[in-house]
Short mmCIF file of C-alpha atoms and ligand atoms in Angstrom, two decimals:
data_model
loop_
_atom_site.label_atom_id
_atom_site.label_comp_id
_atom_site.label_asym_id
_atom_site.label_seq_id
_atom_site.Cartn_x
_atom_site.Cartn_y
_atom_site.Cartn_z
CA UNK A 14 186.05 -51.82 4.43
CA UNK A 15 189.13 -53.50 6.02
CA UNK A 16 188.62 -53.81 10.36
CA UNK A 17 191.89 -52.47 11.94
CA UNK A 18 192.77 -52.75 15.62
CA UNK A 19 195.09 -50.22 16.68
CA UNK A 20 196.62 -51.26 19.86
CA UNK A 21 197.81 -48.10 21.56
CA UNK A 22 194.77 -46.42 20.13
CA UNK A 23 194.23 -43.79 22.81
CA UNK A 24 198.11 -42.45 22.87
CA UNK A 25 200.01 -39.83 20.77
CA UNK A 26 200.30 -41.44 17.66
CA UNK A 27 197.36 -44.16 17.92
CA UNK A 28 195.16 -41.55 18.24
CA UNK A 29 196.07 -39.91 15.23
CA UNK A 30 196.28 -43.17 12.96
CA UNK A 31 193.02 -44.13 14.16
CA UNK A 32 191.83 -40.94 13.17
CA UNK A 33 193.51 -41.48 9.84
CA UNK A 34 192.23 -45.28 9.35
CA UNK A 35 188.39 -43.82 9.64
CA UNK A 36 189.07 -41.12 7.35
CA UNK A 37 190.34 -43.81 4.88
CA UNK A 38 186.75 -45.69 5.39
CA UNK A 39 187.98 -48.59 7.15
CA UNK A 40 186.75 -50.15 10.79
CA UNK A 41 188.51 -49.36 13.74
CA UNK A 42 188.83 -51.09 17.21
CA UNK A 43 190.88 -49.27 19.67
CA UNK A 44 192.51 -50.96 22.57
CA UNK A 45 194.13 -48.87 25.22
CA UNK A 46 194.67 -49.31 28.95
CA UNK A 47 195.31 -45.56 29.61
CA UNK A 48 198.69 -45.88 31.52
CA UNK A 49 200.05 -43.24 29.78
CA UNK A 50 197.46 -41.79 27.21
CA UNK A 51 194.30 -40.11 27.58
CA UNK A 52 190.48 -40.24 26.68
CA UNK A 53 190.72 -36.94 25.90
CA UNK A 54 192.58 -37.91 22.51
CA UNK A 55 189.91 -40.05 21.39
CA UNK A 56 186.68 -38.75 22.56
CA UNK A 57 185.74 -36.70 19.17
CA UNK A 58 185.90 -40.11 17.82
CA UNK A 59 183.65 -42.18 19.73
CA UNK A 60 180.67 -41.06 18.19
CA UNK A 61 181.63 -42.37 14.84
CA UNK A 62 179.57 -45.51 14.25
CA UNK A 63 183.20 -47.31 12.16
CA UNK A 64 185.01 -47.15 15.36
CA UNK A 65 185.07 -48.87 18.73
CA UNK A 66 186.96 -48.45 21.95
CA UNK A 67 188.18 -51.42 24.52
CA UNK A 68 189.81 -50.51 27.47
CA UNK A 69 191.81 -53.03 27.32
CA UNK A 70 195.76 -53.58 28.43
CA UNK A 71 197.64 -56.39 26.06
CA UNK A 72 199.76 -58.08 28.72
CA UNK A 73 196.63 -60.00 28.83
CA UNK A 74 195.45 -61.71 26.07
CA UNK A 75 192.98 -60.00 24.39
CA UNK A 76 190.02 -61.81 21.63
CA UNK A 77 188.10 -60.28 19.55
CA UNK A 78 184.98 -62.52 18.29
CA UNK A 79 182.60 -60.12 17.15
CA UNK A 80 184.56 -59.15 13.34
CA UNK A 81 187.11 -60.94 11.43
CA UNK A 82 190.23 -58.61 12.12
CA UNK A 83 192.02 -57.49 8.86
CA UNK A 84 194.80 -55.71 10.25
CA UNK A 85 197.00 -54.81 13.53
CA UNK A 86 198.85 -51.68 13.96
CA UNK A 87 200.71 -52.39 17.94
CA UNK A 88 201.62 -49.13 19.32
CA UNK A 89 200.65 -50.04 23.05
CA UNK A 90 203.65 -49.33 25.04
CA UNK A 91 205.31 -46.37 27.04
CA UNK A 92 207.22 -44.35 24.79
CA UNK A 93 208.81 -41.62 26.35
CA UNK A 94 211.92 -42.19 28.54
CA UNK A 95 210.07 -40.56 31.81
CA UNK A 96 207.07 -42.76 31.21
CA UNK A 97 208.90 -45.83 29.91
CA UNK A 98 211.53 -45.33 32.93
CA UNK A 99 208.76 -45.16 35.77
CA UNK A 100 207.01 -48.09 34.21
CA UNK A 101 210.06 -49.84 33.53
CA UNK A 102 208.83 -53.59 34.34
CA UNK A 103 205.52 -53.34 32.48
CA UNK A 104 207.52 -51.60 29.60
CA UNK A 105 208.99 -55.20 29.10
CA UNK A 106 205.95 -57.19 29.74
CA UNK A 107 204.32 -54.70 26.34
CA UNK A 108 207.32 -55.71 24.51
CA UNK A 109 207.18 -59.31 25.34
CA UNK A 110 204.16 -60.86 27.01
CA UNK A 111 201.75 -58.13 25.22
CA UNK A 112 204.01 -58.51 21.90
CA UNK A 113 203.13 -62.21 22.18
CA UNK A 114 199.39 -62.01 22.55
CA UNK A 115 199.22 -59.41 20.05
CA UNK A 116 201.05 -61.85 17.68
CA UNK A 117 198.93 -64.32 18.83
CA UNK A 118 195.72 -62.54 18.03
CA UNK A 119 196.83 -61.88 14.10
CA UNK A 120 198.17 -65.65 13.82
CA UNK A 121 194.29 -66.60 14.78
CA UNK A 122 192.95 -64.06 12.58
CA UNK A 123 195.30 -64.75 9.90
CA UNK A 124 195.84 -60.43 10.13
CA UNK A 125 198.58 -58.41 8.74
CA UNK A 126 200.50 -57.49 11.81
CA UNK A 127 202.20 -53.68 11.89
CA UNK A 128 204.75 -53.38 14.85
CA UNK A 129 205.94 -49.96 15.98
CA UNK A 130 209.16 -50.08 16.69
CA UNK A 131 212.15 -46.97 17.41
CA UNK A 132 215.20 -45.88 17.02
CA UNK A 133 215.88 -46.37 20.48
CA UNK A 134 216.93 -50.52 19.03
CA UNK A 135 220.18 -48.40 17.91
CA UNK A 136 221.13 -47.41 21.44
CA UNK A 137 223.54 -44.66 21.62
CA UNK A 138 225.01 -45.31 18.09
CA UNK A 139 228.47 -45.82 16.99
CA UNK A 140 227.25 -45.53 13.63
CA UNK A 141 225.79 -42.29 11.91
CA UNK A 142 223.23 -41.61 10.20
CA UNK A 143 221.57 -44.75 10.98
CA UNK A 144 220.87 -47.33 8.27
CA UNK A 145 218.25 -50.71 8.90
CA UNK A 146 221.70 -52.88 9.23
CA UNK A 147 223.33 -51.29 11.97
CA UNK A 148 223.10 -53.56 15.01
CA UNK A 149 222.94 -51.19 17.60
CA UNK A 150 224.92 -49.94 20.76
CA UNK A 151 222.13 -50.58 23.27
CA UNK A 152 223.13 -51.29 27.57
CA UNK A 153 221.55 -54.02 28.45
CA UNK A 154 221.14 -53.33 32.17
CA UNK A 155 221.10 -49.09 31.84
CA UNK A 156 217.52 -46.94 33.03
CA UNK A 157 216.76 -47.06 29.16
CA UNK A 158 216.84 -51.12 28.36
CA UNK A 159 213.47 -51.45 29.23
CA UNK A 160 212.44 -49.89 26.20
CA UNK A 161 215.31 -50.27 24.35
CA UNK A 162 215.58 -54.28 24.86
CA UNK A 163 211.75 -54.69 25.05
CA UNK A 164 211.66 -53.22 21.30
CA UNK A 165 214.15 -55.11 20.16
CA UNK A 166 213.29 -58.33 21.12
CA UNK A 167 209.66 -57.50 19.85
CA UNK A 168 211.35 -57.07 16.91
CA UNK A 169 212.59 -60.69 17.40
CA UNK A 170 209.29 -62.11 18.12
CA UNK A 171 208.19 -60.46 15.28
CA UNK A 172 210.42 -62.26 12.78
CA UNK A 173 210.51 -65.40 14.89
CA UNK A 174 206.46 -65.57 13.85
CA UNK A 175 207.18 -64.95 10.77
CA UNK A 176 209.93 -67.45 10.45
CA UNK A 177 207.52 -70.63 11.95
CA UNK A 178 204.13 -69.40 11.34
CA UNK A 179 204.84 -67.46 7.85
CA UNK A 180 202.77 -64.65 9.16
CA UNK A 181 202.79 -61.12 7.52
CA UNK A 182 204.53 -58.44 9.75
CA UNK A 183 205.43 -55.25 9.04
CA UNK A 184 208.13 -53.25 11.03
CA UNK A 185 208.52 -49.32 11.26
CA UNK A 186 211.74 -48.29 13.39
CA UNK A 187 210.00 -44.67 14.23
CA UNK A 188 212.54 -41.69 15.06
CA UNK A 189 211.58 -38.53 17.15
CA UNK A 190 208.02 -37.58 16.49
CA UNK A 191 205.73 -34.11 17.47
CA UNK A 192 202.51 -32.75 16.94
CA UNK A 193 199.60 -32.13 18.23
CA UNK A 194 198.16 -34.27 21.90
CA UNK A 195 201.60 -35.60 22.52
CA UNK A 196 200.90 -36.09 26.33
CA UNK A 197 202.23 -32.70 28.38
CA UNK A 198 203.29 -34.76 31.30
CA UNK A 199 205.61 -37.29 28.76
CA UNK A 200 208.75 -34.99 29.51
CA UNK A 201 209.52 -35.30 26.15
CA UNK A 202 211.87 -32.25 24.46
CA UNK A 203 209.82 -30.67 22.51
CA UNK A 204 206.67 -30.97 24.93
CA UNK A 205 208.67 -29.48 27.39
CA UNK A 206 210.01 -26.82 26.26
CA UNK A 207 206.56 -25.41 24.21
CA UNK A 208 205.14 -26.02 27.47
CA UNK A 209 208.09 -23.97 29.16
CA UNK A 210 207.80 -21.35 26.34
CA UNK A 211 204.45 -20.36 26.43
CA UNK A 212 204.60 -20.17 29.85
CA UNK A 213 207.94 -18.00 29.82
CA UNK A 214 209.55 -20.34 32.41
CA UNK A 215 213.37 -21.34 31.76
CA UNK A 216 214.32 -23.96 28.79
CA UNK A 217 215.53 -26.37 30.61
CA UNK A 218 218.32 -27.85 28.50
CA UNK A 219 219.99 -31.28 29.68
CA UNK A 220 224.08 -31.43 29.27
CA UNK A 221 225.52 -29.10 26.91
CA UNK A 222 222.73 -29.12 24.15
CA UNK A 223 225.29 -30.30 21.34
CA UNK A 224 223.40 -34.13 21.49
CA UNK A 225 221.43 -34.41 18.37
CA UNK A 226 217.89 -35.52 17.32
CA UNK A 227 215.27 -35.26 14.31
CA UNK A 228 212.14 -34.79 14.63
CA UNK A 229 209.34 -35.78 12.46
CA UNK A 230 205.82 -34.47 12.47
CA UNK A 231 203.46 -36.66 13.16
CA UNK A 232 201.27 -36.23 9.94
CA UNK A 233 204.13 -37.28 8.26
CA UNK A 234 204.55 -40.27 10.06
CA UNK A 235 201.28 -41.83 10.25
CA UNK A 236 201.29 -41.79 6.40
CA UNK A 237 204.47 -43.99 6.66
CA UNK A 238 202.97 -46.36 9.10
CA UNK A 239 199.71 -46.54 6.31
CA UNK A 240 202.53 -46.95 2.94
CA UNK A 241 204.39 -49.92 5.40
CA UNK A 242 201.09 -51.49 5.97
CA UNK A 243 200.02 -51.59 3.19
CA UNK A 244 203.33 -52.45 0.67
CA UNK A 245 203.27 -56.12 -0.73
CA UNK A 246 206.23 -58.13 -0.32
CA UNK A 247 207.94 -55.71 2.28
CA UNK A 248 208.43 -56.41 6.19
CA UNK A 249 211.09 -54.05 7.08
CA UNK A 250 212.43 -53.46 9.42
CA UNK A 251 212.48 -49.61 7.95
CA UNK A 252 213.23 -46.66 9.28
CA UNK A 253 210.41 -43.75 9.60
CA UNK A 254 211.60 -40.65 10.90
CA UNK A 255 212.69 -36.96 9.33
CA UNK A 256 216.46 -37.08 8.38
CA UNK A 257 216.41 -33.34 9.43
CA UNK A 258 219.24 -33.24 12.26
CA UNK A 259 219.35 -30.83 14.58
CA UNK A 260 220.90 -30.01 17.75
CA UNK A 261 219.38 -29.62 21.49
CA UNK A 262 220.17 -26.47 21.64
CA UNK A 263 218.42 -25.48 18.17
CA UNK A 264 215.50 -26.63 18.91
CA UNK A 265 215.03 -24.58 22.15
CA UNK A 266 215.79 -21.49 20.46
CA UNK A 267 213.28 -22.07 17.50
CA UNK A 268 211.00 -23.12 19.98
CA UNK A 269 211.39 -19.60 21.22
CA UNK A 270 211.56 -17.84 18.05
CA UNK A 271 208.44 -19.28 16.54
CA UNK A 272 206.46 -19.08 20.47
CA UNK A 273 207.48 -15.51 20.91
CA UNK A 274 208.31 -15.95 24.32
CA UNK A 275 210.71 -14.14 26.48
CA UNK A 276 212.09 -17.49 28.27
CA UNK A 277 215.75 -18.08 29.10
CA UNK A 278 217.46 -21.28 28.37
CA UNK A 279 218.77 -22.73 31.17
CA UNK A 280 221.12 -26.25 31.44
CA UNK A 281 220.33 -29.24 33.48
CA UNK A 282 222.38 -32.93 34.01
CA UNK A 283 222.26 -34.97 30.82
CA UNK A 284 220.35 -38.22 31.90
CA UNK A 285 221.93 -41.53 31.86
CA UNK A 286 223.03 -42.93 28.78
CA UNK A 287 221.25 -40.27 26.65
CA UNK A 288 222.22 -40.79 22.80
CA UNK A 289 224.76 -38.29 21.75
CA UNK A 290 223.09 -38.14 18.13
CA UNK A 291 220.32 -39.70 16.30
CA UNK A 292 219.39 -39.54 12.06
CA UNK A 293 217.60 -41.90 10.18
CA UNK A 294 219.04 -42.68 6.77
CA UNK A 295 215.86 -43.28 5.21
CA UNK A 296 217.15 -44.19 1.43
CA UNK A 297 214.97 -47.46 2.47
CA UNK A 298 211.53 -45.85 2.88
CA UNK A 299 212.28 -43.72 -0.10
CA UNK A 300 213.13 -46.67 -2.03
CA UNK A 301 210.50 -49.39 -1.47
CA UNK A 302 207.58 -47.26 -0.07
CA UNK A 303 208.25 -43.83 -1.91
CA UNK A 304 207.92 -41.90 1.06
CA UNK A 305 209.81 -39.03 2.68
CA UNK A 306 208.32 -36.85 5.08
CA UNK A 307 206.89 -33.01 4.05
CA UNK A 308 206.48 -31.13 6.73
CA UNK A 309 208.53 -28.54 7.21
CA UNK A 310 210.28 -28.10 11.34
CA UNK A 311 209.06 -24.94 11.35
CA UNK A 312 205.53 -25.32 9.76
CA UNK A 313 205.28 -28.48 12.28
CA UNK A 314 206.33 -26.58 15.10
CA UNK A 315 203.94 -23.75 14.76
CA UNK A 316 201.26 -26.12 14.45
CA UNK A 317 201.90 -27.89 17.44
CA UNK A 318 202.84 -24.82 19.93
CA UNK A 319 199.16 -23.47 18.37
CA UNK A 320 197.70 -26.95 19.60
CA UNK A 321 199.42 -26.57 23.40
CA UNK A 322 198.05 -22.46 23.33
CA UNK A 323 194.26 -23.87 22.64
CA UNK A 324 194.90 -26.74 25.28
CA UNK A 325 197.32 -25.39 27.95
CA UNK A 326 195.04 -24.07 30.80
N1 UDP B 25 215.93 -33.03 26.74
C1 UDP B 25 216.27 -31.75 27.16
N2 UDP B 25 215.37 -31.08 27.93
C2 UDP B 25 214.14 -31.56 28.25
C3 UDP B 25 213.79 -32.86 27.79
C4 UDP B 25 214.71 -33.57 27.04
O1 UDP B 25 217.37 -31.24 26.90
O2 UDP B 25 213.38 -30.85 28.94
C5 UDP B 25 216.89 -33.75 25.89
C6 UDP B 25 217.16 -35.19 26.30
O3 UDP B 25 218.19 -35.25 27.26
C7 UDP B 25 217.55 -35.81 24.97
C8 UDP B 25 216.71 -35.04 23.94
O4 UDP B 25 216.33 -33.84 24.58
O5 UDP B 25 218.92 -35.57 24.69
C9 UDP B 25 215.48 -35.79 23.47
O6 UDP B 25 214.81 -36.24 24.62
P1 UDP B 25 213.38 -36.93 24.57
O7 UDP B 25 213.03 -37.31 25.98
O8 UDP B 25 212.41 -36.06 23.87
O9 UDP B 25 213.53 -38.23 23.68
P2 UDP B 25 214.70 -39.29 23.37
O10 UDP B 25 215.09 -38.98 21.98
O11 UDP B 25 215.84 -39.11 24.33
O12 UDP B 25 214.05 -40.61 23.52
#
């Protein structure tokens, strides 16, 4: 039984890989500080006796004593623009002061370190579909550098350990994700517009609808993030992410189609340097972790919109 600390453990996707780490039979320590995530996605787990919660927020050192940490998975950060954006300074102290302690904590505990970073390290790219050696068209000073700059030079620190301390990181760059207890206030696409859908209120599309994304269930991912982890001789940076490309606009109408709802799509300004289009390549992850994602846009959207009907009040 390996002890895992997922940092992050309360949010969208911690929630679900700590949920995935117990089912595998390993020990789990949860830190979260609950700026943007919710007890609510972690509460049928507390009363399993292999996991532990710490509120806990990483841009101050954190040390564990009690167990011998095997593993880190560090998710904690904002991750949707409208979160990221109205927590823009902390977003950077995640990415570097909390990156640093986080580092910090595997160096002492001599633990495998997982970092989660995004697509978002391309920017708005110049380059299409995007492969692990494209550099990126990121602003530096734009509403969306926060993140964008705070992941990359996480990514940086990452290595950098690596490089003096010859510590053992692994590094997912993770692409759109849904599914189940993504957070309905994270004005996220798809959020919003099952949210707008099964309440028959307007699709609110921003700019024309023609800007691109793909979208990966989250099942799919987590078993990425658990193949990454736990390759030998592999670091990444890879990208993790569903290669299926699809516009705006598409989505809202399957949203629609699969909802059954009798909402209108309406159009709204495109934010600040929003990516025109975004695609993983993912011939990497194929090649040295032999994975590919499964799920099906449909299948994962029906899932998902049946999730928000049992939890929309
Ligand atoms: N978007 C939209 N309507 C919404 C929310 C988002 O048209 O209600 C667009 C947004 O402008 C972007 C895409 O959907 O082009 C994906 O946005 P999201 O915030 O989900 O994530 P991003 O990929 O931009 O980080």
């Amino acid at each position: 039984m390996k002890t895992i600390l997922v940092t992050g453990g309360a949010g969208f996707l911690g929630s679900h890989l700590c949920q995935f780490l117990l089912d595998k039979g390993d020990y789990v320590v949860a830190l979260d500080n609950f700026l943007t995530s919710s007890g609510g996605n972690i509460s049928h787990l507390l009363p399993n006796k292999n996991f532990e919660f710490i509120q806990h927020d990483i841009i101050s050192p954190f040390y564990h004593e009690k167990k011998k940490v095997d593993q880190i998975y560090n998710l904690a950060c904002p991750a949707s623009p409208v979160h990221y954006q109205k927590n823009a300074i902390r977003t950077v102290k995640a990415n570097t002061i909390g990156m640093i302690n986080v580092l910090g904590l595997a160096k002492k505990h001599g633990a495998r370190i997982f970092q989660a970073s995004t697509s978002e390290i391309y920017g708005d790219p110049l380059e299409h579909p995007q492969r692990e050696d494209y550099r990126g068209n990121v602003s530096t000073i734009g509403p969306r550098a926060c993140y964008d700059e705070g992941k990359r030079v996480a990514e940086t620190l990452c290595f950098d350990y690596r490089r003096q301390h010859s510590m053992e990181i692994r590094i997912a760059r993770i692409f759109n994700t849904y599914g189940p207890r993504m957070a309905f206030n994270d004005g996220r696409v798809v959020s919003n517009f099952i949210i707008q859908a099964l309440k028959n209120q307007d699709l609110t599309i921003y700019g024309d609808g023609r800007q691109t994304r793909s979208f990966c269930y989250v099942s799919d991912l987590i078993g990425g993030f658990y193949k990454l982890m736990n390759a030998d001789n592999f670091s990444g940076p890879v990208n993790l992410g569903n290669p299926l490309e699809k516009t705006i606009l598409e989505i809202a109408e399957l949203v629609i189609k699969i909802s059954g709802s009798s909402s209108k799509i309406i159009r709204k300004s495109l934010p600040e340097d929003d990516p025109r289009r975004r695609q993983p390549d993912i011939s990497l992850a194929k090649a040295r972790l032999g994975w590919e994602p499964k799920i099906s846009l449909e299948d994962g959207l029906q899932k998902t919109i049946s999730w928000f009907q049992d939890h929309l009040s």
